[in-house]
Amino acid sequence: MDFNVKRLAADAGTFLSRAVQFTEEKFGQAEKTELDAHLENLLVRAENTKHWTEKIMKQTEVLLQPNPNVRLEEFVYEKLEKKAPTRMNNHELLGQSMIDSGNELGPGTAYGNAMIKCGETEKQIGGAERELIQSAAINFLTPFRNFLEGDFKTILKERKLLQVKRLDLDAAKTRLKKARMSDARAAAEQELRMTQSEFDRQAEITRLLLEGVSSTHAHHLRCLNDFVEAQMTYYAQCYQYMVDLQKQLGSFPSSFSNNNQSSVSGGASISVPTIPVSASLPSVSAGHGSSTASGGFNELRSSNGSRKARVLYDYDAASSSELSLLADEVIVVSSVPGMDTDWLMGERGSQKGKVPITYLELLN
């Protein structure tokens, strides 16, 4: 019991010392140990990354699900770790209504048959939209959310601990200045050495975590590519569905053609761009365009050889182990056993360091 009371008193004294130091710093009555410029820049970059990750996530969720009530319901089910009820999206609801109306009006009539075909196409678009939402949730939103709820929370925890260690260090400096007796100065100097060591150690831990944000950027860039690819596939599918639908509607009698034809000379039906779909849009069935590039990097890793690569974008090295890059320059890259799959070893003359693969294009 006596030990607990002493420890409680010691903890209260430490807390009071930090509070006094913090208050005096705010009023300009005490010195404050400043972090080095590199660490400050890393902190700013981490904060900016967190801010824009949150904003992009929110806007993406609005894009994929415009209905705020449905978004709230999905959020509640997610927190309860339960599966949200499956419901038809707007395209599927419209498609089902068109099919029902076509069957009611008579599938044997031109209008009823056309309504059914339009409904089937709308349901196909609804299915493509589901695939887009699922792909975006897995390959784009989930990695962003994992960063905010995992890596960044760890950064916040260590940054808060760094602030505590800094207050302890500055409080020790203040006590050393005020010490007059030799015994008091000796004790203050020993305390200063200890707090300085703890502060330096915590600063190094925080720096290493903050430098890891570079890997986060490289990973999020890959996620962004996946998101763009998913949208490209979705819009290509929608365009193809509509082209096929228009061809089917064009086979109906002219009296059932689109009303807009009256404003077009010769009563022609609505025209679509004459450029073939395969020429104007990526083929939906052609697979992902990044598969070739990914295959090249996989071959490089398995061969343990080296390849020339062109730099796609400027890249500033976040640590001494990385290599800064300039857009359009050509470097030599190779794989190092045990290295993260998002990185390769790059060489430019006598300079050597890690480079993110998302900034590179392998050359033949």
Tab-separated table of C-alpha atoms in Angstrom:
chain	number	residue	atom	x	y	z
A	1	MET	CA	0.000	0.000	0.000
A	2	ASP	CA	2.867	2.360	0.887
A	3	PHE	CA	4.494	1.669	-2.490
A	4	ASN	CA	1.292	2.456	-4.365
A	5	VAL	CA	0.855	5.742	-2.548
A	6	LYS	CA	4.423	6.769	-3.359
A	7	ARG	CA	3.983	5.865	-6.984
A	8	LEU	CA	0.708	7.754	-7.149
A	9	ALA	CA	2.404	10.800	-5.654
A	10	ALA	CA	5.299	10.495	-8.132
A	11	ASP	CA	2.913	10.231	-11.101
A	12	ALA	CA	0.958	13.236	-9.865
A	13	GLY	CA	4.179	15.200	-9.535
A	14	THR	CA	5.250	14.277	-13.079
A	15	PHE	CA	1.869	15.261	-14.469
A	16	LEU	CA	1.968	18.573	-12.610
A	17	SER	CA	5.474	19.236	-13.895
A	18	ARG	CA	4.342	18.689	-17.483
A	19	ALA	CA	1.315	20.908	-16.999
A	20	VAL	CA	3.454	23.728	-15.564
A	21	GLN	CA	5.977	23.397	-18.407
A	22	PHE	CA	3.222	23.437	-21.039
A	23	THR	CA	1.564	26.500	-19.470
A	24	GLU	CA	4.826	28.429	-19.202
A	25	GLU	CA	5.617	27.653	-22.847
A	26	LYS	CA	2.255	29.042	-23.897
A	27	PHE	CA	2.944	32.277	-22.040
A	28	GLY	CA	6.513	32.469	-23.344
A	29	GLN	CA	8.026	32.029	-19.893
A	30	ALA	CA	9.916	28.790	-20.633
A	31	GLU	CA	12.133	27.475	-23.398
A	32	LYS	CA	10.777	24.868	-25.775
A	33	THR	CA	12.853	22.200	-27.493
A	34	GLU	CA	12.088	22.391	-31.210
A	35	LEU	CA	11.914	19.298	-33.389
A	36	ASP	CA	14.335	19.115	-36.296
A	37	ALA	CA	13.080	20.391	-39.665
A	38	HIS	CA	12.960	16.946	-41.267
A	39	LEU	CA	10.741	15.562	-38.511
A	40	GLU	CA	8.478	18.618	-38.685
A	41	ASN	CA	8.082	18.154	-42.450
A	42	LEU	CA	7.235	14.497	-41.947
A	43	LEU	CA	4.574	15.437	-39.378
A	44	VAL	CA	3.022	17.966	-41.776
A	45	ARG	CA	3.012	15.414	-44.593
A	46	ALA	CA	1.324	12.814	-42.385
A	47	GLU	CA	-1.366	15.295	-41.350
A	48	ASN	CA	-2.002	16.274	-44.974
A	49	THR	CA	-2.189	12.617	-45.968
A	50	LYS	CA	-4.718	11.938	-43.236
A	51	HIS	CA	-6.820	15.019	-44.138
A	52	TRP	CA	-7.047	14.238	-47.857
A	53	THR	CA	-7.506	10.507	-47.322
A	54	GLU	CA	-10.566	11.240	-45.174
A	55	LYS	CA	-11.955	13.720	-47.700
A	56	ILE	CA	-11.420	11.455	-50.721
A	57	MET	CA	-12.976	8.523	-48.869
A	58	LYS	CA	-16.066	10.572	-48.003
A	59	GLN	CA	-16.535	11.879	-51.557
A	60	THR	CA	-16.003	8.411	-53.035
A	61	GLU	CA	-18.670	6.979	-50.747
A	62	VAL	CA	-21.060	9.749	-51.858
A	63	LEU	CA	-20.273	8.979	-55.502
A	64	LEU	CA	-20.887	5.253	-55.092
A	65	GLN	CA	-23.977	5.654	-52.894
A	66	PRO	CA	-25.658	9.102	-53.218
A	67	ASN	CA	-28.438	8.221	-50.745
A	68	PRO	CA	-27.292	9.380	-47.259
A	69	ASN	CA	-29.852	7.171	-45.496
A	70	VAL	CA	-28.514	4.052	-47.215
A	71	ARG	CA	-24.942	5.087	-46.384
A	72	LEU	CA	-25.921	5.484	-42.721
A	73	GLU	CA	-27.617	2.085	-42.718
A	74	GLU	CA	-24.545	0.436	-44.266
A	75	PHE	CA	-22.338	2.136	-41.669
A	76	VAL	CA	-24.489	0.812	-38.805
A	77	TYR	CA	-24.456	-2.725	-40.201
A	78	GLU	CA	-20.701	-2.527	-40.636
A	79	LYS	CA	-20.195	-1.486	-37.006
A	80	LEU	CA	-22.501	-4.288	-35.878
A	81	GLU	CA	-20.496	-6.671	-38.088
A	82	LYS	CA	-23.667	-7.775	-39.843
A	83	LYS	CA	-24.393	-8.045	-43.541
A	84	ALA	CA	-26.598	-5.270	-44.884
A	85	PRO	CA	-29.811	-6.437	-46.605
A	86	THR	CA	-29.494	-6.756	-50.375
A	87	ARG	CA	-31.636	-4.262	-52.245
A	88	MET	CA	-32.016	-3.339	-55.895
A	89	ASN	CA	-30.194	-0.218	-57.031
A	90	ASN	CA	-31.837	2.557	-59.067
A	91	HIS	CA	-30.945	1.069	-62.454
A	92	GLU	CA	-32.304	-2.319	-61.432
A	93	LEU	CA	-35.518	-0.766	-60.054
A	94	LEU	CA	-36.039	1.161	-63.288
A	95	GLY	CA	-35.282	-1.950	-65.324
A	96	GLN	CA	-37.754	-4.073	-63.366
A	97	SER	CA	-40.468	-1.429	-63.794
A	98	MET	CA	-39.843	-1.344	-67.546
A	99	ILE	CA	-40.010	-5.139	-67.802
A	100	ASP	CA	-43.240	-5.271	-65.764
A	101	SER	CA	-44.812	-2.535	-67.883
A	102	GLY	CA	-43.722	-4.254	-71.120
A	103	ASN	CA	-45.306	-7.513	-70.001
A	104	GLU	CA	-48.491	-5.693	-68.999
A	105	LEU	CA	-48.741	-3.756	-72.266
A	106	GLY	CA	-47.991	-6.858	-74.295
A	107	PRO	CA	-44.605	-8.316	-75.141
A	108	GLY	CA	-45.947	-9.090	-78.619
A	109	THR	CA	-46.330	-5.361	-79.395
A	110	ALA	CA	-43.452	-3.224	-80.586
A	111	TYR	CA	-43.765	-0.836	-77.640
A	112	GLY	CA	-44.060	-3.599	-75.041
A	113	ASN	CA	-41.135	-5.526	-76.523
A	114	ALA	CA	-39.004	-2.375	-76.654
A	115	MET	CA	-39.839	-1.609	-73.020
A	116	ILE	CA	-38.754	-5.112	-71.982
A	117	LYS	CA	-35.466	-4.818	-73.875
A	118	CYS	CA	-34.779	-1.411	-72.260
A	119	GLY	CA	-35.545	-2.887	-68.851
A	120	GLU	CA	-33.154	-5.774	-69.390
A	121	THR	CA	-30.405	-3.333	-70.387
A	122	GLU	CA	-31.046	-1.161	-67.326
A	123	LYS	CA	-30.708	-4.243	-65.128
A	124	GLN	CA	-27.433	-5.101	-66.861
A	125	ILE	CA	-26.177	-1.602	-66.079
A	126	GLY	CA	-27.321	-2.082	-62.483
A	127	GLY	CA	-25.282	-5.270	-62.280
A	128	ALA	CA	-22.229	-3.496	-63.680
A	129	GLU	CA	-22.724	-0.780	-61.065
A	130	ARG	CA	-22.719	-3.402	-58.315
A	131	GLU	CA	-19.401	-4.730	-59.604
A	132	LEU	CA	-17.967	-1.192	-59.636
A	133	ILE	CA	-19.081	-0.544	-56.045
A	134	GLN	CA	-17.707	-3.886	-54.847
A	135	SER	CA	-14.375	-3.359	-56.599
A	136	ALA	CA	-14.045	0.192	-55.276
A	137	ALA	CA	-14.880	-0.907	-51.726
A	138	ILE	CA	-12.279	-3.697	-51.719
A	139	ASN	CA	-9.449	-2.159	-53.739
A	140	PHE	CA	-9.836	1.548	-52.936
A	141	LEU	CA	-11.872	2.412	-49.851
A	142	THR	CA	-10.668	-0.452	-47.625
A	143	PRO	CA	-6.922	0.366	-47.952
A	144	PHE	CA	-7.656	4.041	-47.269
A	145	ARG	CA	-9.728	3.126	-44.200
A	146	ASN	CA	-7.036	0.729	-42.966
A	147	PHE	CA	-4.499	3.564	-43.069
A	148	LEU	CA	-6.727	5.896	-41.033
A	149	GLU	CA	-7.749	3.277	-38.467
A	150	GLY	CA	-4.388	1.518	-38.241
A	151	ASP	CA	-1.162	3.220	-39.312
A	152	PHE	CA	-2.264	6.779	-38.610
A	153	LYS	CA	-3.628	5.948	-35.161
A	154	THR	CA	-0.231	4.445	-34.321
A	155	ILE	CA	1.454	7.627	-35.575
A	156	LEU	CA	-0.852	9.752	-33.397
A	157	LYS	CA	-0.075	7.627	-30.354
A	158	GLU	CA	3.692	7.885	-30.820
A	159	ARG	CA	3.499	11.601	-31.639
A	160	LYS	CA	1.586	12.215	-28.415
A	161	LEU	CA	4.208	10.248	-26.504
A	162	LEU	CA	6.922	12.349	-28.185
A	163	GLN	CA	5.188	15.496	-26.925
A	164	VAL	CA	5.177	14.057	-23.395
A	165	LYS	CA	8.890	13.227	-23.603
A	166	ARG	CA	9.633	16.735	-24.862
A	167	LEU	CA	7.782	18.306	-21.930
A	168	ASP	CA	9.750	16.094	-19.527
A	169	LEU	CA	13.009	17.138	-21.208
A	170	ASP	CA	12.232	20.847	-21.058
A	171	ALA	CA	11.059	20.564	-17.451
A	172	ALA	CA	14.384	18.893	-16.587
A	173	LYS	CA	16.254	21.730	-18.322
A	174	THR	CA	14.298	24.265	-16.267
A	175	ARG	CA	15.045	22.464	-12.990
A	176	LEU	CA	18.760	22.364	-13.857
A	177	LYS	CA	18.771	26.127	-14.407
A	178	LYS	CA	17.084	26.716	-11.062
A	179	ALA	CA	19.326	24.307	-9.104
A	180	ARG	CA	21.798	26.097	-6.821
A	181	MET	CA	23.140	23.429	-4.485
A	182	SER	CA	25.733	21.004	-5.846
A	183	ASP	CA	23.674	17.961	-4.866
A	184	ALA	CA	20.591	19.418	-6.533
A	185	ARG	CA	22.579	20.222	-9.706
A	186	ALA	CA	24.004	16.703	-9.863
A	187	ALA	CA	20.538	15.193	-9.552
A	188	ALA	CA	19.164	17.634	-12.161
A	189	GLU	CA	21.983	16.823	-14.597
A	190	GLN	CA	21.342	13.098	-14.224
A	191	GLU	CA	17.616	13.651	-14.806
A	192	LEU	CA	18.394	15.774	-17.883
A	193	ARG	CA	20.577	13.050	-19.385
A	194	MET	CA	17.853	10.471	-18.830
A	195	THR	CA	15.057	12.630	-20.286
A	196	GLN	CA	17.253	13.613	-23.241
A	197	SER	CA	17.900	9.929	-24.007
A	198	GLU	CA	14.188	9.084	-23.782
A	199	PHE	CA	13.285	12.038	-25.997
A	200	ASP	CA	15.856	11.082	-28.657
A	201	ARG	CA	14.649	7.480	-28.649
A	202	GLN	CA	11.004	8.510	-29.031
A	203	ALA	CA	11.880	11.006	-31.784
A	204	GLU	CA	13.587	8.196	-33.731
A	205	ILE	CA	10.573	5.888	-33.325
A	206	THR	CA	8.238	8.639	-34.504
A	207	ARG	CA	10.489	9.472	-37.458
A	208	LEU	CA	10.564	5.864	-38.646
A	209	LEU	CA	6.775	5.642	-38.500
A	210	LEU	CA	6.381	8.919	-40.375
A	211	GLU	CA	8.801	7.855	-43.097
A	212	GLY	CA	6.536	4.851	-43.635
A	213	VAL	CA	3.952	7.265	-45.094
A	214	SER	CA	5.971	7.074	-48.337
A	215	SER	CA	5.075	3.392	-48.589
A	216	THR	CA	1.461	4.342	-47.896
A	217	HIS	CA	1.527	6.805	-50.800
A	218	ALA	CA	2.948	4.136	-53.116
A	219	HIS	CA	0.290	1.651	-52.016
A	220	HIS	CA	-2.518	4.190	-52.386
A	221	LEU	CA	-1.288	5.030	-55.877
A	222	ARG	CA	-1.787	1.392	-56.844
A	223	CYS	CA	-5.269	1.513	-55.280
A	224	LEU	CA	-6.038	4.646	-57.302
A	225	ASN	CA	-5.009	2.848	-60.501
A	226	ASP	CA	-7.336	-0.030	-59.577
A	227	PHE	CA	-10.195	2.414	-58.958
A	228	VAL	CA	-9.692	4.147	-62.313
A	229	GLU	CA	-9.552	0.749	-64.026
A	230	ALA	CA	-12.815	-0.305	-62.368
A	231	GLN	CA	-14.522	2.901	-63.547
A	232	MET	CA	-13.123	2.443	-67.051
A	233	THR	CA	-14.532	-1.088	-67.187
A	234	TYR	CA	-17.903	0.077	-65.854
A	235	TYR	CA	-18.346	2.889	-68.364
A	236	ALA	CA	-17.152	0.669	-71.229
A	237	GLN	CA	-19.749	-1.928	-70.252
A	238	CYS	CA	-22.511	0.693	-70.043
A	239	TYR	CA	-21.593	2.101	-73.445
A	240	GLN	CA	-21.574	-1.344	-75.018
A	241	TYR	CA	-24.935	-2.227	-73.459
A	242	MET	CA	-26.486	0.962	-74.840
A	243	VAL	CA	-25.009	0.447	-78.323
A	244	ASP	CA	-26.467	-3.061	-78.402
A	245	LEU	CA	-29.818	-1.760	-77.143
A	246	GLN	CA	-30.005	0.920	-79.804
A	247	LYS	CA	-29.319	-1.630	-82.518
A	248	GLN	CA	-32.229	-3.704	-81.202
A	249	LEU	CA	-34.544	-0.683	-81.039
A	250	GLY	CA	-33.522	0.313	-84.574
A	251	SER	CA	-35.089	-2.906	-85.896
A	252	PHE	CA	-38.573	-1.843	-84.751
A	253	PRO	CA	-41.044	-0.096	-87.131
A	254	SER	CA	-40.257	3.586	-87.691
A	255	SER	CA	-43.555	4.619	-86.145
A	256	PHE	CA	-42.167	3.450	-82.788
A	257	SER	CA	-38.796	5.203	-83.148
A	258	ASN	CA	-37.585	7.870	-80.755
A	259	ASN	CA	-39.644	11.087	-80.731
A	260	ASN	CA	-36.480	13.138	-81.257
A	261	GLN	CA	-36.292	11.900	-84.847
A	262	SER	CA	-38.827	14.552	-85.952
A	263	SER	CA	-36.152	17.187	-85.507
A	264	VAL	CA	-33.691	15.228	-87.627
A	265	SER	CA	-33.837	15.350	-91.412
A	266	GLY	CA	-35.172	12.260	-93.193
A	267	GLY	CA	-36.718	10.819	-90.002
A	268	ALA	CA	-33.533	8.902	-89.220
A	269	SER	CA	-33.194	7.116	-85.910
A	270	ILE	CA	-30.799	8.322	-83.228
A	271	SER	CA	-27.195	7.788	-84.273
A	272	VAL	CA	-24.293	6.768	-82.108
A	273	PRO	CA	-20.656	7.588	-82.767
A	274	THR	CA	-19.427	5.720	-85.837
A	275	ILE	CA	-16.140	4.899	-84.107
A	276	PRO	CA	-16.170	1.199	-83.191
A	277	VAL	CA	-16.436	0.522	-79.485
A	278	SER	CA	-13.250	-1.502	-79.537
A	279	ALA	CA	-11.375	1.476	-80.985
A	280	SER	CA	-12.793	4.203	-78.755
A	281	LEU	CA	-12.987	2.360	-75.463
A	282	PRO	CA	-10.930	-0.402	-73.882
A	283	SER	CA	-12.462	-3.816	-74.405
A	284	VAL	CA	-14.350	-4.962	-71.332
A	285	SER	CA	-13.203	-8.540	-71.796
A	286	ALA	CA	-9.592	-7.631	-72.511
A	287	GLY	CA	-8.630	-7.771	-68.835
A	288	HIS	CA	-6.792	-5.151	-66.852
A	289	GLY	CA	-4.182	-3.051	-68.640
A	290	SER	CA	-1.874	-3.213	-65.685
A	291	SER	CA	-1.507	-6.996	-65.893
A	292	THR	CA	1.320	-6.681	-68.437
A	293	ALA	CA	3.236	-4.243	-66.269
A	294	SER	CA	2.659	-6.368	-63.169
A	295	GLY	CA	3.893	-9.408	-65.076
A	296	GLY	CA	7.089	-7.559	-66.003
A	297	PHE	CA	7.825	-6.734	-62.367
A	298	ASN	CA	7.052	-10.310	-61.316
A	299	GLU	CA	9.466	-11.642	-63.929
A	300	LEU	CA	12.119	-9.217	-62.703
A	301	ARG	CA	11.723	-10.430	-59.120
A	302	SER	CA	11.834	-14.102	-60.094
A	303	SER	CA	14.900	-13.703	-62.325
A	304	ASN	CA	16.909	-11.689	-59.755
A	305	GLY	CA	18.311	-9.739	-62.720
A	306	SER	CA	18.154	-6.050	-63.600
A	307	ARG	CA	16.144	-4.000	-66.116
A	308	LYS	CA	16.064	-0.454	-67.356
A	309	ALA	CA	13.000	1.536	-66.346
A	310	ARG	CA	11.607	4.939	-67.243
A	311	VAL	CA	10.465	7.204	-64.393
A	312	LEU	CA	6.827	8.294	-64.779
A	313	TYR	CA	6.697	10.995	-62.083
A	314	ASP	CA	9.032	13.006	-59.870
A	315	TYR	CA	9.682	11.376	-56.488
A	316	ASP	CA	11.398	12.908	-53.446
A	317	ALA	CA	13.194	10.395	-51.263
A	318	ALA	CA	11.761	10.293	-47.742
A	319	SER	CA	14.879	8.747	-46.203
A	320	SER	CA	18.521	8.052	-46.972
A	321	SER	CA	17.663	4.502	-48.052
A	322	GLU	CA	15.529	5.785	-50.948
A	323	LEU	CA	16.499	7.309	-54.301
A	324	SER	CA	14.969	10.564	-55.555
A	325	LEU	CA	13.598	10.401	-59.106
A	326	LEU	CA	12.954	12.809	-61.968
A	327	ALA	CA	10.198	12.229	-64.502
A	328	ASP	CA	11.305	10.715	-67.859
A	329	GLU	CA	14.793	9.741	-66.664
A	330	VAL	CA	15.955	6.159	-67.218
A	331	ILE	CA	17.419	4.158	-64.333
A	332	VAL	CA	18.416	0.551	-63.708
A	333	VAL	CA	16.234	-1.422	-61.280
A	334	SER	CA	16.699	-4.805	-59.673
A	335	SER	CA	15.006	-6.950	-57.043
A	336	VAL	CA	16.490	-7.531	-53.604
A	337	PRO	CA	15.422	-10.619	-51.609
A	338	GLY	CA	13.166	-9.730	-48.698
A	339	MET	CA	12.262	-6.274	-50.052
A	340	ASP	CA	8.624	-5.156	-50.006
A	341	THR	CA	6.825	-5.972	-53.280
A	342	ASP	CA	5.964	-2.284	-53.779
A	343	TRP	CA	9.662	-1.363	-54.043
A	344	LEU	CA	12.720	-2.148	-56.149
A	345	MET	CA	16.385	-1.199	-55.840
A	346	GLY	CA	17.211	1.629	-58.250
A	347	GLU	CA	20.610	2.740	-59.557
A	348	ARG	CA	21.626	5.960	-61.270
A	349	GLY	CA	25.361	6.022	-61.829
A	350	SER	CA	26.950	5.754	-58.400
A	351	GLN	CA	23.671	6.563	-56.601
A	352	LYS	CA	21.604	3.702	-55.284
A	353	GLY	CA	18.404	3.407	-53.231
A	354	LYS	CA	14.863	2.047	-52.991
A	355	VAL	CA	12.282	3.267	-55.533
A	356	PRO	CA	8.470	2.656	-55.642
A	357	ILE	CA	7.375	0.509	-58.597
A	358	THR	CA	4.273	2.646	-59.180
A	359	TYR	CA	6.562	5.427	-60.398
A	360	LEU	CA	8.262	3.191	-62.981
A	361	GLU	CA	7.661	1.752	-66.430
A	362	LEU	CA	9.891	-1.166	-67.396
A	363	LEU	CA	11.619	-0.860	-70.757
A	364	ASN	CA	12.256	-3.714	-73.168
